Amino acid sequence: MLSCKPSNHSSSSPFNKFPKSFSTIFPSATSAFTTYASISASLMLLRSIFNDLIPYPLRKHIFSAISSLFCFFSGKQTIIIDQFDGIEPNHVFNATELYLSTKVNPNTKRLKVSKRIKDKGLSFKLDKGQRITDSFNGVELKWRHVCYGVEIKGNVTEKRYFMLRFKKNNGDLVMNSYLPFVLKSAEMIENEMRVLKIHTLGNVRYGFKFKWESIKLEHPSTFETLALDPELKTMIIDDINRFIRRKEFYKKVGRSWKRGYLLYGPPGTGKSSLVAAMANYLKFDIYDLQLENIKSDSDLRRLLLDIGNRSILVIEDIDCTVNLPDRGHRRNGQDKQLTLSGLLNFVDGLWSSCGDERIIVLTTNHKHRLDPALLRPGRMDLHIHLSYCGMPAFTVLAANYLGIKGEHRLFGEIEVLLGATKVTPAQVAEELMKDEDVDVAVEGFLSFLKQRKMEEDKLEKDEALKKVEDKESRELKIEHTYLKKDEALKKAEVKESRELKIEHKYLKKDEASKKAEVKESQE
C-alpha cells in the first residue's frame, strides 16, 4: 500500500542540490512573459507607425539599402529575380520556380502541393517566404521565395520574386554557369513534364490587369481522327510544318515568326476540333480569348503580352463577339475602347513581334461579315473553308465511331446521298453513335440521309414555288401599276377634253358677243 507520508529521504532529493538562491537568479515565468509581451507590443507599434509614415517605395529602398550594407560587410552577394520584366513575364523567374520545385525536401517548412486528376504524382512548390539551399560545383546557394502585396487604387496586387544569395567570390560562377544551368534544367524538366494547357480569361481583375487561368488540355482530336477531306488535311499539315521549320527564313525577310489561319464554314463542320488537332500535333498551348470581356485596347495589349511562345491564340466566332468595323469608338468621354485597329496592331503591327512561334486562329460562320482589313495576307495568311460532310470525311468518322476500316455494302448509296444533301460532320457523328451494332448504325444513318433528302427536296420545292409566287406577285403588281397609270392617263385626257370644251364654249360666246357689237356699231 502506498503511503502519502513524506519520505525520510527527502533530504537526498536531487532538487536539493540547487542552491537556495535559485529563485533569485532567474525571474519568475509571469515576469518573463510580461516582459516579452511588452517588447512585442512595442515592436508591433513601431512597425505600424513605420508602415503608416513611410510609403512602400521608400520602405523598399530602405530595406534594400540595409540588405546591401549587410551583404557588403558579410561578403555575400544577392540576385533578385522578379516575376515580370516591365510588362512582360520574366522567363528566368518561371524557370527558377520550375527548377526549385525539384529541389524541395521534407525539411522545407511550408510547401504548396497540387495534383491534377490525370497527373501521375504530386507537384510541390515553395510557398511564400520559404527558403531552400542548393549546391553547384561545391558552392552553396541560398534561395528565398518572397511575396508581398501592393495596394493600387483600392486593389491589392501580389508581387513575387526569388532572392539568391551566395559568396561574392563565386559571382562569376553563378552568373556565367549556374543561372544558365538553371535555365537549361528548367527547359529539360518542362519538356519531360510537358502538359498541354488551354488558357482562358479569369473572371477577376488583379490590380487593373486581367489574368490568364489555365486547365489541362485533354481534347482527343488529332489529324488522324479529324473528319476532313484528305487533300485539305494534307495541305494544312504541310503548311504548319513549313511554318515551324522556317524560323531563320522569317528572320531573314524581316517578318514576325507567326502564322494566321481563318477557319470559316457552317456550324458543326469541325472548326474547334481542327484547332485542338493543331495543338496536339504541335504540342502548343491554346489561349482562348473572348473579346467581349475586353474593354479597351490597352487591356487587350497587356493580356496578349502574357501569352507564351509556342502557342495558339484562338478567337472563336469573331463576327459575333465585338463590333470590329468600329475602329475608333469612344464612349462617355472615356479612353478609347476595344477597336479593330487595336487587334490588328497585335496581329500584324509593331506588337506582333513580341513573341515567337505563335499561331493565330480566327473562326467564323459568316466570312462576308468580317472587315476586309482583317482578312488580308500577313494577318490571316491561310483561309480554310470547312464545309459539309463528304464521303472521305464520312469514311474517317465510320472508322472512328464504328471501327469500319474498309468498304460496307451501303457505302455506295450513302455516297450518292451525301453528294445530294447538306450534313455536317457533327450530325454524322451524332447519328453513328446511336447504336453499337455496325450494320444497325449504318442503316440508321442511311435512313437519316433519305429523310434529310426528302426534307431538302420539299424545302427546295417550297422555295421554288415561293419564287414563282413571288414572281407572279411582282408581275401582278407591275400590271396593276400599269393599269393605274392607264386609268390616271384616261382621267387626265377626260379632264383635258372637258377643259377644251369649256374653253371652246367661251370662245364661241366671245365671237357671238363681238359680232353683236359690230352689228350694233353698223346700225
Coordinates of C-alpha atoms in Angstrom, one line a residue:
M1 CA 0.0 0.0 0.0
L2 CA 1.3 3.3 -1.0
S3 CA 1.9 5.9 1.7
C4 CA 1.2 9.6 1.5
K5 CA 3.6 10.5 4.2
P6 CA 6.7 12.5 3.3
S7 CA 9.7 10.3 2.9
N8 CA 12.5 10.4 5.4
H9 CA 15.0 10.6 2.5
S10 CA 13.6 13.8 1.2
S11 CA 16.9 15.5 2.1
S12 CA 18.6 13.3 -0.6
S13 CA 16.2 14.6 -3.4
P14 CA 18.2 15.8 -6.5
F15 CA 16.3 19.1 -6.3
N16 CA 18.0 19.9 -3.1
K17 CA 21.3 20.1 -4.9
F18 CA 20.3 23.5 -6.3
P19 CA 21.3 26.4 -4.2
K20 CA 18.7 28.2 -2.1
S21 CA 19.3 31.4 -4.1
F22 CA 18.0 29.6 -7.3
S23 CA 14.8 31.7 -7.4
T24 CA 16.8 34.9 -7.2
I25 CA 18.9 34.0 -10.2
F26 CA 16.0 33.6 -12.7
P27 CA 12.9 35.8 -12.8
S28 CA 9.5 34.2 -12.5
A29 CA 7.6 32.9 -15.6
T30 CA 5.0 35.6 -15.2
S31 CA 7.6 38.3 -15.1
A32 CA 9.3 36.9 -18.2
F33 CA 6.0 36.6 -20.1
T34 CA 5.1 40.2 -19.2
T35 CA 8.4 41.5 -20.4
Y36 CA 8.1 39.5 -23.7
A37 CA 4.5 40.8 -24.3
S38 CA 5.6 44.4 -23.6
I39 CA 8.5 44.2 -26.1
S40 CA 6.3 42.5 -28.7
A41 CA 3.7 45.2 -28.4
S42 CA 6.3 48.0 -28.7
L43 CA 7.8 46.4 -31.8
M44 CA 4.3 46.0 -33.4
L45 CA 3.5 49.6 -32.6
L46 CA 6.8 50.8 -34.1
R47 CA 6.2 48.7 -37.2
S48 CA 2.7 50.1 -37.6
I49 CA 4.0 53.7 -37.3
F50 CA 6.8 52.9 -39.7
N51 CA 4.5 51.5 -42.3
D52 CA 2.0 54.4 -41.9
L53 CA 4.5 57.2 -42.1
I54 CA 6.9 55.8 -44.8
P55 CA 5.4 54.9 -48.2
Y56 CA 6.1 51.4 -49.6
P57 CA 8.5 52.5 -52.4
L58 CA 10.7 54.3 -49.8
R59 CA 10.5 51.4 -47.4
K60 CA 11.6 49.1 -50.2
H61 CA 14.7 51.3 -50.9
I62 CA 15.5 51.5 -47.1
F63 CA 15.3 47.7 -46.8
S64 CA 17.3 47.3 -50.0
A65 CA 20.0 49.6 -48.7
I66 CA 20.2 47.8 -45.3
S67 CA 20.4 44.5 -47.1
S68 CA 23.1 45.8 -49.4
L69 CA 25.1 47.1 -46.5
F70 CA 24.7 43.8 -44.7
C71 CA 25.8 41.9 -47.8
F72 CA 28.8 44.3 -48.2
F73 CA 30.1 43.6 -44.7
S74 CA 29.2 39.9 -44.7
G75 CA 30.9 39.2 -48.0
K76 CA 27.6 38.0 -49.6
Q77 CA 26.1 38.9 -53.0
T78 CA 22.3 38.9 -53.8
I79 CA 20.5 38.5 -57.1
I80 CA 16.8 39.4 -57.4
I81 CA 14.7 37.7 -60.0
D82 CA 11.3 39.5 -60.4
Q83 CA 8.2 37.8 -61.8
F84 CA 7.9 40.4 -64.5
D85 CA 10.3 42.4 -66.6
G86 CA 8.3 45.6 -67.1
I87 CA 5.0 44.4 -68.5
E88 CA 6.5 41.1 -69.9
P89 CA 6.8 37.9 -67.9
N90 CA 10.3 37.1 -66.8
H91 CA 11.4 33.8 -68.3
V92 CA 14.1 33.4 -65.6
F93 CA 11.5 33.6 -62.8
N94 CA 9.4 30.9 -64.4
A95 CA 12.5 28.7 -65.0
T96 CA 13.6 29.2 -61.4
E97 CA 10.2 28.3 -60.0
L98 CA 10.2 25.1 -62.0
Y99 CA 13.8 24.2 -61.2
L100 CA 13.4 24.7 -57.4
S101 CA 10.3 22.5 -57.4
T102 CA 12.7 19.6 -58.0
K103 CA 14.8 20.6 -55.0
V104 CA 12.2 20.7 -52.2
N105 CA 12.8 18.2 -49.4
P106 CA 11.0 17.2 -46.2
N107 CA 13.0 19.7 -44.2
T108 CA 11.3 22.6 -46.1
K109 CA 8.9 24.2 -43.5
R110 CA 6.0 25.1 -45.9
L111 CA 5.2 23.8 -49.4
K112 CA 2.4 24.2 -51.9
V113 CA 1.2 20.8 -53.2
S114 CA -1.1 20.1 -56.1
K115 CA -2.2 17.3 -58.4
R116 CA -4.5 17.3 -61.4
I117 CA -6.8 14.3 -62.0
K118 CA -4.6 12.6 -64.6
D119 CA -1.2 13.6 -63.1
K120 CA 0.9 10.6 -62.1
G121 CA 2.3 12.2 -58.9
L122 CA 2.2 15.2 -56.6
S123 CA 3.6 18.6 -57.6
F124 CA 5.5 20.6 -55.0
K125 CA 6.4 24.3 -55.0
L126 CA 7.9 26.7 -52.5
D127 CA 5.3 28.7 -50.5
K128 CA 5.9 32.4 -50.0
G129 CA 8.7 33.3 -47.6
Q130 CA 10.2 29.8 -47.7
R131 CA 14.0 29.1 -48.2
I132 CA 15.9 26.4 -49.9
T133 CA 19.6 25.7 -50.3
D134 CA 21.1 24.4 -53.5
S135 CA 24.7 23.5 -54.4
F136 CA 26.6 23.8 -57.7
N137 CA 30.2 22.7 -58.1
G138 CA 30.7 22.7 -54.4
V139 CA 29.3 26.2 -53.9
E140 CA 26.4 26.8 -51.5
L141 CA 23.5 28.8 -53.0
K142 CA 20.6 30.0 -50.8
W143 CA 17.2 30.8 -52.4
R144 CA 14.2 32.5 -50.9
H145 CA 10.7 33.0 -52.4
V146 CA 9.4 36.4 -51.5
C147 CA 5.8 37.6 -51.9
Y148 CA 4.2 40.9 -50.9
G149 CA 1.0 42.9 -51.7
V150 CA 0.9 46.4 -53.2
E151 CA -2.3 48.4 -53.0
I152 CA -3.2 50.4 -56.1
K153 CA -6.4 52.4 -56.0
G154 CA -8.0 50.0 -53.5
N155 CA -6.9 46.9 -55.4
V156 CA -4.1 44.7 -53.9
T157 CA -1.7 43.2 -56.4
E158 CA 0.6 40.4 -55.4
K159 CA 4.3 40.9 -56.3
R160 CA 6.7 37.9 -56.3
Y161 CA 10.4 37.5 -56.7
F162 CA 13.2 35.0 -56.0
M163 CA 16.2 36.1 -54.0
L164 CA 19.5 34.2 -54.5
R165 CA 22.4 34.8 -52.0
F166 CA 26.0 33.5 -52.3
K167 CA 29.6 34.4 -51.5
K168 CA 30.9 37.3 -53.6
N169 CA 33.9 35.4 -54.9
N170 CA 31.5 33.0 -56.6
G171 CA 29.8 35.7 -58.6
D172 CA 31.3 34.7 -62.0
L173 CA 30.4 31.0 -61.4
V174 CA 26.8 31.9 -60.5
M175 CA 26.1 34.3 -63.4
N176 CA 28.0 32.5 -66.1
S177 CA 27.4 28.9 -65.2
Y178 CA 24.8 28.3 -62.5
L179 CA 22.0 30.5 -63.8
P180 CA 22.4 29.2 -67.4
F181 CA 22.3 25.7 -65.8
V182 CA 19.0 26.6 -64.1
L183 CA 17.5 27.7 -67.4
K184 CA 18.7 24.6 -69.2
S185 CA 17.5 22.3 -66.4
A186 CA 14.1 24.0 -66.4
E187 CA 13.8 23.6 -70.2
M188 CA 14.5 19.8 -69.8
I189 CA 12.1 19.5 -67.0
E190 CA 9.4 21.3 -68.9
N191 CA 9.9 19.1 -72.0
E192 CA 9.8 16.0 -69.8
M193 CA 6.7 17.1 -67.9
R194 CA 5.1 18.8 -70.9
V195 CA 1.3 19.1 -70.3
L196 CA -0.7 20.9 -72.9
K197 CA -3.0 23.6 -71.4
I198 CA -5.9 25.7 -72.5
H199 CA -5.9 29.2 -71.1
T200 CA -8.9 31.4 -70.7
L201 CA -9.6 34.8 -69.2
G202 CA -10.2 34.8 -65.4
N203 CA -13.3 36.5 -64.0
V204 CA -11.3 38.6 -61.6
R205 CA -9.1 41.6 -62.5
Y206 CA -5.9 41.8 -60.4
G207 CA -4.8 45.3 -59.9
F208 CA -6.5 46.6 -63.1
K209 CA -4.8 43.8 -65.1
F210 CA -6.6 40.7 -66.5
K211 CA -5.1 37.3 -65.7
W212 CA -5.0 34.1 -67.7
E213 CA -6.2 31.0 -65.9
S214 CA -5.4 27.5 -67.3
I215 CA -6.5 23.9 -67.2
K216 CA -5.1 20.8 -68.7
L217 CA -6.0 20.3 -72.4
E218 CA -7.4 16.8 -72.8
H219 CA -9.1 17.2 -76.2
P220 CA -8.5 13.9 -78.1
S221 CA -8.7 15.4 -81.6
T222 CA -5.8 14.5 -83.9
F223 CA -5.3 14.9 -87.7
E224 CA -5.7 11.1 -87.9
T225 CA -9.2 11.2 -86.4
L226 CA -10.2 14.6 -87.9
A227 CA -13.1 14.3 -90.4
L228 CA -11.6 16.4 -93.3
D229 CA -11.1 15.9 -97.0
P230 CA -7.6 14.2 -97.3
E231 CA -6.3 16.8 -99.7
L232 CA -7.3 19.7 -97.4
K233 CA -5.8 17.8 -94.4
T234 CA -2.5 17.3 -96.1
M235 CA -2.4 20.9 -97.2
I236 CA -2.9 22.1 -93.6
I237 CA -0.2 19.8 -92.2
D238 CA 2.3 20.8 -94.9
D239 CA 1.6 24.5 -94.2
I240 CA 2.1 24.0 -90.4
N241 CA 5.3 22.0 -90.9
R242 CA 6.7 24.7 -93.3
F243 CA 5.9 27.4 -90.8
I244 CA 7.7 25.6 -87.9
R245 CA 10.9 24.9 -89.7
R246 CA 11.3 28.4 -91.2
K247 CA 12.4 30.4 -88.2
E248 CA 15.6 31.7 -89.9
F249 CA 13.6 32.5 -93.1
Y250 CA 11.1 34.7 -91.2
K251 CA 14.1 36.5 -89.6
K252 CA 15.8 36.9 -92.9
V253 CA 12.8 38.5 -94.6
G254 CA 12.0 40.7 -91.6
R255 CA 8.7 39.2 -90.6
S256 CA 7.4 38.1 -87.2
W257 CA 7.5 34.3 -86.7
K258 CA 3.7 33.8 -86.6
R259 CA 1.0 32.4 -88.8
G260 CA -2.6 33.4 -89.2
Y261 CA -5.5 31.0 -90.1
L262 CA -9.1 31.9 -90.8
L263 CA -11.5 28.9 -90.3
Y264 CA -14.9 29.6 -91.8
G265 CA -18.0 27.5 -92.6
P266 CA -21.3 26.4 -91.2
P267 CA -21.7 25.4 -87.5
G268 CA -20.7 21.8 -86.7
T269 CA -18.1 21.4 -89.5
G270 CA -15.1 20.9 -87.1
K271 CA -13.5 24.3 -86.6
S272 CA -12.9 23.7 -82.9
S273 CA -11.7 20.2 -83.5
L274 CA -9.2 21.4 -86.1
V275 CA -7.7 23.9 -83.5
A276 CA -7.4 21.0 -81.0
A277 CA -5.8 18.8 -83.6
M278 CA -3.3 21.5 -84.4
A279 CA -2.4 22.0 -80.7
N280 CA -1.9 18.2 -80.2
Y281 CA 0.2 17.9 -83.3
L282 CA 2.5 20.9 -82.5
K283 CA 2.4 20.4 -78.7
F284 CA 1.3 24.1 -78.4
D285 CA -0.8 25.6 -75.6
I286 CA -4.2 27.1 -76.6
Y287 CA -5.2 30.6 -75.4
D288 CA -8.9 31.1 -75.8
L289 CA -9.7 34.8 -76.0
Q290 CA -13.3 36.1 -75.6
L291 CA -13.2 39.7 -76.9
E292 CA -16.5 40.6 -75.2
N293 CA -14.7 40.6 -71.9
I294 CA -12.1 43.1 -73.0
K295 CA -12.9 46.8 -72.5
S296 CA -10.1 48.6 -74.2
D297 CA -7.1 48.3 -76.5
S298 CA -4.7 48.7 -73.6
D299 CA -6.3 45.8 -71.7
L300 CA -6.0 43.7 -74.8
R301 CA -2.4 44.6 -75.3
R302 CA -1.4 43.7 -71.7
L303 CA -3.3 40.4 -72.0
L304 CA -1.7 39.4 -75.2
L305 CA 1.8 40.1 -73.9
D306 CA 1.3 37.4 -71.3
I307 CA 0.8 34.8 -74.0
G308 CA 3.8 32.4 -74.1
N309 CA 5.7 31.3 -77.2
R310 CA 4.8 28.0 -78.9
S311 CA 1.1 28.8 -78.5
I312 CA -2.2 29.1 -80.5
L313 CA -4.3 32.2 -79.9
V314 CA -7.9 31.4 -80.7
I315 CA -10.8 33.9 -81.2
E316 CA -13.9 32.0 -82.0
D317 CA -16.9 33.4 -83.8
I318 CA -15.1 36.7 -84.2
D319 CA -18.1 38.1 -86.2
C320 CA -20.3 37.8 -83.2
T321 CA -18.0 38.8 -80.3
V322 CA -17.3 42.5 -81.0
N323 CA -18.3 45.3 -83.4
L324 CA -14.9 45.1 -85.2
P325 CA -15.6 47.6 -88.0
D326 CA -15.9 50.4 -85.4
R327 CA -12.2 51.4 -85.4
G328 CA -12.2 54.5 -83.2
H329 CA -15.3 54.3 -81.0
R330 CA -15.3 56.4 -77.8
R331 CA -17.9 56.2 -75.1
N332 CA -18.9 58.6 -72.4
G333 CA -15.6 60.6 -72.9
Q334 CA -13.6 57.6 -71.6
D335 CA -10.4 56.3 -73.1
K336 CA -10.6 54.5 -76.4
Q337 CA -12.5 51.3 -76.3
L338 CA -11.7 48.0 -77.9
T339 CA -11.2 48.5 -81.7
L340 CA -10.3 46.6 -84.8
S341 CA -7.2 48.8 -85.0
G342 CA -6.1 47.6 -81.6
L343 CA -6.5 43.9 -82.6
L344 CA -4.8 44.4 -85.9
N345 CA -1.8 46.2 -84.2
F346 CA -1.1 42.9 -82.3
V347 CA -1.9 40.6 -85.2
D348 CA 0.2 42.5 -87.8
G349 CA 1.6 45.7 -86.2
L350 CA 4.6 46.5 -84.1
W351 CA 3.3 44.5 -81.1
S352 CA 3.2 41.3 -83.3
S353 CA 7.0 41.0 -82.9
C354 CA 6.6 40.5 -79.1
G355 CA 6.8 36.7 -79.2
D356 CA 7.9 33.8 -81.5
E357 CA 6.4 30.6 -82.9
R358 CA 2.8 31.7 -82.5
I359 CA -0.3 30.8 -84.4
I360 CA -3.4 33.0 -84.5
V361 CA -6.7 31.3 -85.4
L362 CA -10.0 33.2 -86.1
T363 CA -13.2 31.2 -86.6
T364 CA -16.5 32.5 -88.1
N365 CA -19.7 31.1 -89.6
H366 CA -20.0 34.2 -91.8
K367 CA -16.8 35.3 -93.6
H368 CA -18.6 38.0 -95.5
R369 CA -19.3 39.9 -92.3
L370 CA -15.7 40.4 -91.4
D371 CA -13.8 43.6 -92.2
P372 CA -11.5 43.1 -95.2
A373 CA -8.6 44.7 -93.3
L374 CA -8.6 41.6 -91.0
L375 CA -8.5 39.1 -93.9
R376 CA -5.6 40.2 -96.0
P377 CA -2.3 38.2 -96.2
G378 CA 0.0 38.9 -93.4
R379 CA -2.9 38.8 -90.9
M380 CA -4.9 35.8 -92.0
D381 CA -2.4 34.0 -94.2
L382 CA -4.5 31.0 -95.0
H383 CA -8.3 30.8 -95.3
I384 CA -9.6 27.3 -94.7
H385 CA -13.2 26.6 -95.7
L386 CA -14.7 23.8 -93.7
S387 CA -17.9 22.6 -95.5
Y388 CA -20.5 19.9 -95.2
C389 CA -19.5 16.2 -94.9
G390 CA -18.4 14.3 -98.0
M391 CA -17.6 10.7 -98.5
P392 CA -13.9 11.0 -97.5
A393 CA -14.8 12.6 -94.2
F394 CA -17.6 10.1 -93.6
T395 CA -15.1 7.2 -94.1
V396 CA -13.0 8.7 -91.3
L397 CA -16.0 9.0 -89.0
A398 CA -17.1 5.5 -89.7
A399 CA -13.7 4.2 -88.8
N400 CA -13.6 6.3 -85.6
Y401 CA -17.1 5.5 -84.3
L402 CA -17.8 2.1 -85.8
G403 CA -14.4 0.6 -86.5
I404 CA -15.1 0.2 -90.2
K405 CA -11.7 0.1 -91.9
G406 CA -12.8 -0.9 -95.4
E407 CA -16.0 -0.9 -97.5
H408 CA -19.6 -1.5 -96.4
R409 CA -22.4 -2.7 -98.6
L410 CA -24.3 0.5 -98.0
F411 CA -21.5 2.9 -98.6
G412 CA -22.3 3.4 -102.3
E413 CA -25.8 4.6 -101.6
I414 CA -24.6 6.7 -98.7
E415 CA -22.0 8.4 -101.1
V416 CA -24.8 9.3 -103.5
L417 CA -26.9 10.8 -100.8
L418 CA -24.0 12.7 -99.2
G419 CA -23.4 14.4 -102.5
A420 CA -27.0 15.5 -102.7
T421 CA -27.6 16.6 -99.1
K422 CA -26.1 19.1 -96.6
V423 CA -25.0 17.3 -93.5
T424 CA -22.3 18.4 -91.1
P425 CA -19.7 16.1 -89.6
A426 CA -21.2 16.8 -86.2
Q427 CA -24.6 15.5 -87.4
V428 CA -23.0 12.4 -88.9
A429 CA -21.1 11.6 -85.6
E430 CA -24.4 12.0 -83.7
E431 CA -26.2 9.5 -85.9
L432 CA -23.3 7.0 -85.8
M433 CA -23.3 7.0 -82.0
K434 CA -27.0 5.9 -81.8
D435 CA -26.2 2.1 -81.9
E436 CA -23.1 0.0 -81.2
D437 CA -24.1 -2.6 -83.9
V438 CA -22.3 -1.6 -87.1
D439 CA -25.0 -2.6 -89.5
V440 CA -27.8 -1.1 -87.5
A441 CA -25.8 2.2 -87.1
V442 CA -25.1 2.4 -90.9
E443 CA -28.7 1.5 -91.8
G444 CA -29.9 4.1 -89.4
F445 CA -27.6 6.7 -90.9
L446 CA -28.8 5.8 -94.4
S447 CA -32.4 6.3 -93.2
F448 CA -31.4 9.6 -91.8
L449 CA -29.9 10.7 -95.1
K450 CA -33.0 9.6 -97.0
Q451 CA -35.2 11.5 -94.6
R452 CA -32.9 14.5 -94.9
K453 CA -33.0 14.3 -98.7
M454 CA -36.8 14.3 -98.7
E455 CA -36.9 17.3 -96.4
E456 CA -34.4 19.2 -98.5
D457 CA -36.3 18.3 -101.7
K458 CA -39.6 19.5 -100.1
L459 CA -37.8 22.7 -98.9
E460 CA -36.4 23.2 -102.4
K461 CA -39.8 22.7 -104.0
D462 CA -41.4 25.1 -101.4
E463 CA -38.6 27.7 -102.2
A464 CA -39.2 27.2 -105.9
L465 CA -42.9 27.6 -105.5
K466 CA -42.4 30.6 -103.4
K467 CA -40.1 32.1 -106.0
V468 CA -42.8 31.5 -108.7
E469 CA -45.4 33.0 -106.4
D470 CA -43.2 36.0 -105.7
K471 CA -42.6 36.4 -109.4
E472 CA -46.3 36.3 -110.2
S473 CA -46.9 38.7 -107.3
R474 CA -44.4 41.1 -108.7
E475 CA -45.9 40.7 -112.2
L476 CA -49.4 41.4 -110.9
K477 CA -48.0 44.4 -109.0
I478 CA -46.4 45.7 -112.2
E479 CA -49.6 45.1 -114.2
H480 CA -51.6 46.8 -111.5
T481 CA -49.2 49.7 -111.6
Y482 CA -49.6 50.0 -115.4
L483 CA -53.4 49.8 -115.0
K484 CA -53.3 52.6 -112.5
K485 CA -51.2 54.6 -114.9
D486 CA -53.7 53.9 -117.7
E487 CA -56.6 55.0 -115.5
A488 CA -54.7 58.1 -114.4
L489 CA -53.9 58.9 -118.1
K490 CA -57.5 58.4 -119.2
K491 CA -58.7 60.6 -116.3
A492 CA -56.2 63.2 -117.4
E493 CA -57.4 63.0 -121.0
V494 CA -61.1 63.3 -120.0
K495 CA -60.3 66.3 -117.8
E496 CA -58.3 67.9 -120.6
S497 CA -61.2 67.2 -123.0
R498 CA -63.7 68.9 -120.7
E499 CA -61.4 71.8 -120.3
L500 CA -61.1 72.2 -124.1
K501 CA -64.9 72.0 -124.5
I502 CA -65.3 74.7 -121.9
E503 CA -62.7 76.8 -123.5
H504 CA -64.3 76.3 -126.9
K505 CA -67.7 77.3 -125.5
Y506 CA -66.3 80.5 -124.1
L507 CA -64.6 81.3 -127.4
K508 CA -67.9 80.9 -129.2
K509 CA -69.6 83.2 -126.7
D510 CA -66.8 85.7 -127.2
E511 CA -67.2 85.5 -131.0
A512 CA -71.0 86.0 -130.7
S513 CA -70.5 89.0 -128.5
K514 CA -68.1 90.5 -130.9
K515 CA -70.5 90.0 -133.8
A516 CA -73.3 91.7 -131.9
E517 CA -71.1 94.6 -131.0
V518 CA -70.1 95.0 -134.7
K519 CA -73.8 94.8 -135.8
E520 CA -74.8 97.5 -133.3
S521 CA -71.9 99.7 -134.5
Q522 CA -73.0 99.4 -138.1
E523 CA -76.6 100.3 -137.2

